[in-house]
Coordinates of C-alpha atoms in Angstrom, one line a residue:
Chain A
M5 CA 43.0 -14.1 -16.8
S6 CA 39.5 -13.4 -18.0
Q7 CA 38.7 -11.8 -21.3
V8 CA 36.0 -9.7 -22.8
I9 CA 35.5 -9.7 -26.6
I10 CA 34.4 -6.6 -28.3
A11 CA 33.3 -6.6 -31.8
G12 CA 31.7 -4.1 -34.1
D13 CA 30.3 -3.8 -37.6
T14 CA 29.4 -1.0 -40.0
S15 CA 25.7 -1.1 -38.9
G16 CA 26.3 0.4 -35.6
T17 CA 26.1 -2.8 -33.6
I18 CA 28.8 -3.6 -30.9
T19 CA 28.7 -7.0 -29.5
L20 CA 30.3 -7.5 -25.9
Q21 CA 31.0 -11.1 -24.9
A22 CA 32.6 -12.9 -22.1
P23 CA 33.9 -16.2 -23.5
A24 CA 33.2 -18.2 -20.2
V25 CA 29.4 -17.2 -20.5
S26 CA 27.0 -18.5 -23.0
G27 CA 25.2 -15.8 -24.9
S28 CA 26.4 -12.2 -25.4
S29 CA 25.2 -8.7 -24.9
V30 CA 24.6 -6.3 -27.8
L31 CA 24.6 -2.7 -27.9
T32 CA 23.2 -1.0 -30.9
L33 CA 24.2 2.8 -31.7
P34 CA 21.4 4.9 -33.1
A35 CA 23.2 6.0 -36.2
T36 CA 26.6 5.6 -37.9
T37 CA 27.0 9.4 -37.4
A38 CA 26.2 9.4 -33.8
T39 CA 28.6 9.1 -31.0
L40 CA 28.8 7.3 -27.6
A41 CA 28.0 10.6 -26.0
T42 CA 24.4 10.0 -27.0
L43 CA 24.1 7.2 -24.6
T44 CA 24.4 9.6 -21.7
T45 CA 20.8 10.5 -22.4
P46 CA 19.2 7.3 -23.2
S47 CA 15.7 6.8 -24.4
F48 CA 13.7 3.6 -23.7
T49 CA 10.6 2.6 -25.4
T50 CA 9.8 -0.3 -23.0
T51 CA 10.0 -0.9 -19.2
I52 CA 13.1 -1.0 -17.2
G53 CA 13.6 -3.4 -14.4
V54 CA 15.6 -2.1 -11.2
G55 CA 16.8 -4.2 -8.3
A56 CA 16.5 -7.4 -10.2
A57 CA 12.8 -6.8 -10.8
T58 CA 11.4 -8.4 -13.8
A59 CA 10.4 -5.6 -16.3
S60 CA 6.7 -5.2 -16.9
A61 CA 5.5 -6.7 -20.3
S62 CA 3.0 -3.9 -20.6
G63 CA 3.4 -0.1 -21.2
S64 CA 6.6 2.0 -20.7
G65 CA 8.1 2.8 -17.3
I66 CA 10.3 1.6 -14.3
S67 CA 9.6 -1.7 -12.8
F68 CA 10.4 -2.0 -9.1
P69 CA 10.9 -5.3 -7.1
A70 CA 7.6 -6.6 -5.8
T71 CA 9.1 -6.5 -2.5
Q72 CA 10.8 -3.2 -1.6
S73 CA 14.5 -3.2 -1.5
A74 CA 14.9 -0.3 0.9
S75 CA 17.7 2.0 0.4
S76 CA 19.1 4.4 3.1
N77 CA 20.1 6.9 0.6
A78 CA 17.8 10.0 0.8
N79 CA 18.1 10.6 -3.0
T80 CA 17.1 7.1 -4.1
L81 CA 13.5 6.1 -5.0
D82 CA 13.3 2.6 -3.8
D83 CA 9.6 1.5 -3.9
Y84 CA 6.6 2.2 -6.2
E85 CA 3.3 0.1 -5.8
E86 CA -0.3 0.6 -6.7
G87 CA -3.3 -1.5 -5.7
T88 CA -6.5 -1.7 -3.8
W89 CA -7.1 -2.1 0.0
T90 CA -9.9 -3.2 2.4
P91 CA -11.4 -0.3 4.4
G92 CA -13.0 -1.5 7.7
I93 CA -14.4 -0.2 10.9
Q94 CA -11.9 -0.2 13.8
N95 CA -14.5 -0.4 16.6
S96 CA -18.1 -1.3 17.5
C97 CA -19.6 1.9 16.5
G98 CA -22.8 0.6 15.1
F99 CA -21.8 1.0 11.5
S100 CA -20.4 -1.7 9.2
V101 CA -18.8 -1.2 5.7
G102 CA -21.4 -1.5 3.0
A103 CA -20.4 -1.2 -0.7
V104 CA -16.8 -0.3 -1.3
N105 CA -17.0 1.9 -4.4
S106 CA -13.2 2.7 -4.5
A107 CA -10.3 2.0 -2.1
I108 CA -7.1 2.6 -4.0
Y109 CA -3.6 3.3 -2.7
T110 CA -0.3 4.3 -4.4
K111 CA 3.0 4.1 -2.4
I112 CA 6.0 5.9 -3.7
G113 CA 9.1 5.6 -1.6
N114 CA 7.9 5.9 2.1
T115 CA 4.8 7.9 1.1
V116 CA 1.4 6.4 0.8
F117 CA -1.5 8.0 -1.0
I118 CA -5.0 6.5 -0.3
Q119 CA -8.4 7.4 -1.8
T120 CA -11.6 5.8 -0.6
Y121 CA -15.2 5.9 -1.2
Y122 CA -17.6 3.5 0.7
T123 CA -21.2 3.3 2.1
L124 CA -22.1 2.5 5.6
T125 CA -24.9 0.4 7.0
G126 CA -26.4 0.3 10.3
T127 CA -27.0 2.9 12.9
G128 CA -24.1 4.6 14.8
N129 CA -23.7 4.8 18.4
S130 CA -21.8 7.2 20.7
T131 CA -18.4 5.5 19.7
A132 CA -15.7 7.4 17.8
F133 CA -15.9 6.7 14.1
T134 CA -12.6 5.2 12.7
V135 CA -11.6 3.5 9.7
S136 CA -9.3 0.3 9.8
G137 CA -7.2 -1.5 7.2
L138 CA -4.9 1.0 6.1
P139 CA -2.7 -0.7 3.5
F140 CA 0.5 0.1 5.4
S141 CA 1.3 0.9 9.0
V142 CA 2.2 4.4 10.3
P143 CA 5.6 4.7 12.0
S144 CA 5.9 5.7 15.7
G145 CA 5.1 9.3 16.5
V146 CA 3.8 10.1 13.0
Y147 CA 0.4 11.6 12.4
C148 CA -1.0 12.7 9.0
T149 CA -4.1 14.2 8.1
G150 CA -6.6 14.2 5.1
A151 CA -10.0 15.8 4.1
A152 CA -13.2 13.8 4.5
D153 CA -16.6 14.1 3.1
I154 CA -19.4 12.5 5.4
G155 CA -22.4 11.9 3.2
T156 CA -25.1 12.4 5.8
G157 CA -24.7 14.1 9.2
G158 CA -21.2 14.8 10.3
V159 CA -19.7 17.8 11.8
L160 CA -18.4 21.0 10.1
G161 CA -14.8 20.7 9.6
A162 CA -14.4 17.1 10.1
Y163 CA -11.1 15.4 9.0
V164 CA -9.4 12.1 9.1
R165 CA -6.0 11.5 10.9
T166 CA -3.8 8.6 11.1
E167 CA -2.7 6.9 14.6
S168 CA 0.9 6.3 15.4
T169 CA 2.2 2.7 14.8
N170 CA -1.3 1.7 13.6
T171 CA -3.3 0.9 10.5
Y172 CA -6.4 2.8 11.5
A173 CA -7.4 6.5 11.2
T174 CA -9.8 8.4 13.3
F175 CA -12.3 11.1 12.3
L176 CA -12.0 14.3 14.3
Y177 CA -13.3 17.9 14.2
S178 CA -12.3 21.0 16.1
G179 CA -14.2 21.8 19.2
G180 CA -13.6 25.5 18.8
G181 CA -11.7 25.6 22.2
T182 CA -8.1 25.7 23.1
T183 CA -8.1 23.5 26.3
G184 CA -7.4 20.1 24.9
S185 CA -9.1 17.2 23.4
T186 CA -11.0 16.2 26.5
S187 CA -12.9 19.4 26.8
N188 CA -13.6 21.9 24.0
G189 CA -10.7 21.2 21.9
R190 CA -10.3 18.6 19.3
Q191 CA -13.1 16.2 19.4
P192 CA -13.7 12.6 17.9
L193 CA -16.5 12.4 15.5
L194 CA -19.0 10.0 16.9
A195 CA -20.7 7.7 14.9
N196 CA -24.1 8.9 16.1
Q197 CA -23.2 12.2 14.6
M198 CA -23.2 10.6 11.2
G199 CA -26.0 8.9 9.1
A200 CA -25.7 5.7 7.2
G201 CA -24.7 7.4 4.1
Y202 CA -21.2 7.2 2.7
V203 CA -17.7 8.2 3.5
I204 CA -15.2 9.6 1.1
F205 CA -11.7 10.6 2.2
S206 CA -8.3 11.1 0.9
L207 CA -5.0 10.8 3.0
V208 CA -1.3 11.1 2.3
Y209 CA 0.7 9.5 5.2
S210 CA 4.1 8.3 5.8
T211 CA 5.2 4.6 6.3
S212 CA 8.6 3.1 7.2
Chain B
M28 CA -4.9 -20.1 -29.4
S29 CA -3.5 -18.7 -26.4
T30 CA -4.5 -19.9 -22.8
F31 CA -5.1 -17.2 -20.2
T32 CA -5.2 -18.1 -16.5
E33 CA -5.8 -16.1 -13.4
T34 CA -4.2 -16.8 -10.1
K35 CA -4.4 -15.2 -6.5
T36 CA -1.5 -15.7 -4.1
V37 CA -0.8 -14.0 -0.7
D38 CA 2.8 -12.9 -1.7
Q39 CA 3.7 -10.9 1.4
I40 CA 2.7 -11.1 5.1
T41 CA 4.2 -8.6 7.5
V42 CA 3.7 -8.6 11.4
T43 CA 4.6 -5.2 13.0
E44 CA 5.9 -5.0 16.5
N45 CA 2.4 -4.3 18.1
G46 CA 1.1 -7.4 16.4
I47 CA -0.7 -6.0 13.3
V48 CA -0.6 -8.3 10.4
L49 CA -0.4 -6.8 7.0
Y50 CA -0.7 -9.0 3.9
R51 CA -0.8 -8.4 0.2
E52 CA -2.7 -10.5 -2.3
A53 CA -1.3 -10.6 -5.8
T54 CA -3.6 -11.3 -8.7
R55 CA -1.7 -12.4 -11.7
I56 CA -2.8 -13.0 -15.4
L57 CA -0.8 -15.5 -17.1
K58 CA -0.9 -15.9 -20.9
D59 CA 0.4 -19.4 -22.0
G60 CA 1.9 -19.7 -18.5
E61 CA 3.8 -16.4 -18.6
Q62 CA 2.7 -13.5 -16.6
I63 CA 1.4 -10.6 -18.4
A64 CA -0.2 -8.5 -15.7
Q65 CA -0.4 -8.3 -12.0
T66 CA -2.6 -6.4 -9.6
F67 CA -2.3 -6.0 -5.7
H68 CA -4.7 -5.7 -2.8
R69 CA -3.7 -5.0 0.5
T70 CA -5.4 -5.9 3.9
S71 CA -4.4 -5.2 7.4
L72 CA -5.7 -7.0 10.6
T73 CA -5.3 -5.8 14.2
P74 CA -4.8 -8.2 17.1
A75 CA -8.1 -10.1 18.2
Q76 CA -9.9 -9.0 15.0
D77 CA -12.4 -11.3 13.3
L78 CA -10.5 -13.6 10.8
T79 CA -13.7 -15.0 9.0
G80 CA -12.9 -15.1 5.3
Q81 CA -9.2 -14.5 5.6
P82 CA -6.8 -16.7 3.7
A83 CA -5.5 -19.8 5.8
N84 CA -1.9 -19.1 5.8
V85 CA -2.7 -15.5 7.1
V86 CA -5.1 -16.9 9.8
A87 CA -2.3 -19.3 10.9
I88 CA 0.2 -16.3 11.4
C89 CA -2.4 -14.1 13.1
N90 CA -3.1 -16.9 15.5
A91 CA 0.7 -17.4 16.2
A92 CA 1.3 -13.7 16.6
W93 CA -1.7 -12.8 18.7
T94 CA -1.0 -14.1 22.1
A95 CA -3.0 -12.9 24.8
E96 CA -0.3 -10.5 25.9
V97 CA 0.1 -9.1 22.4
I98 CA -3.7 -8.6 22.4
A99 CA -3.7 -7.0 25.8
A100 CA -0.9 -4.6 24.9
Y101 CA -2.5 -3.6 21.5
Q102 CA -5.9 -3.0 23.2
A103 CA -4.2 -0.9 25.9
Q104 CA -2.4 1.1 23.1
V105 CA -5.8 1.8 21.2
A106 CA -7.4 2.8 24.5
Q107 CA -4.6 5.2 25.2
Q108 CA -4.9 6.7 21.7
G109 CA -8.5 7.4 22.7
V110 CA -10.5 5.3 20.2

């Protein structure tokens, strides 16, 4: 029969020890006048690792596993990650990416926030302008939009939209009509409607 | 005196159903061999994309995943999306 040894002293330290395991776990109560109820609202001054993650050695916060341990529970935050990514051009539109001033992402659960600012070199042709290299793929049937700032040229009201099951986003604008994307409805922003300036956009989209 | 070291490792590679390869490069700062900081950079590659400059292990996976059928199916999907 296994046993657990519980020992305490007058300083507020409680030691829990399983005899078959080397070492022990120590709980320290905040003050001799406090009660165990204090532990229901704990305060941590360092990082906490969840899901077997190694707690970060810097700052204070929650450290998630480097690889997501997905939860099917809708009330469980199961992933957090921030970093940079590589924007590219999806098709041969005459432009290539020049200087990447910023390309950052933050993933919280199944939602990705990206912000990008880069310059273009070359001369655009009549191909739709798209950005490739999104840091996470978009699920089937999901489309998300974001605001865009085209440095030179562009079309009033242009915006950026993700494509289903892919890692690129298309720049679009409203054609002002109601009869569909092939006539005067939503139109792709063509590369020759832009100058070789810069592109800034931010986008929030879903991933699986 | 402490010794600081920087390492770069591709620590995640994912291949989606339609052949897109996504990978993450982790840059780690070690102090006397113990990790004290880590940053991530993500890249995604679509079937038939130029692989110049990509890490060797990523190239190997792309070459394995991007069969002629996968490339054709992906290009058909993109064409259908109007890009």
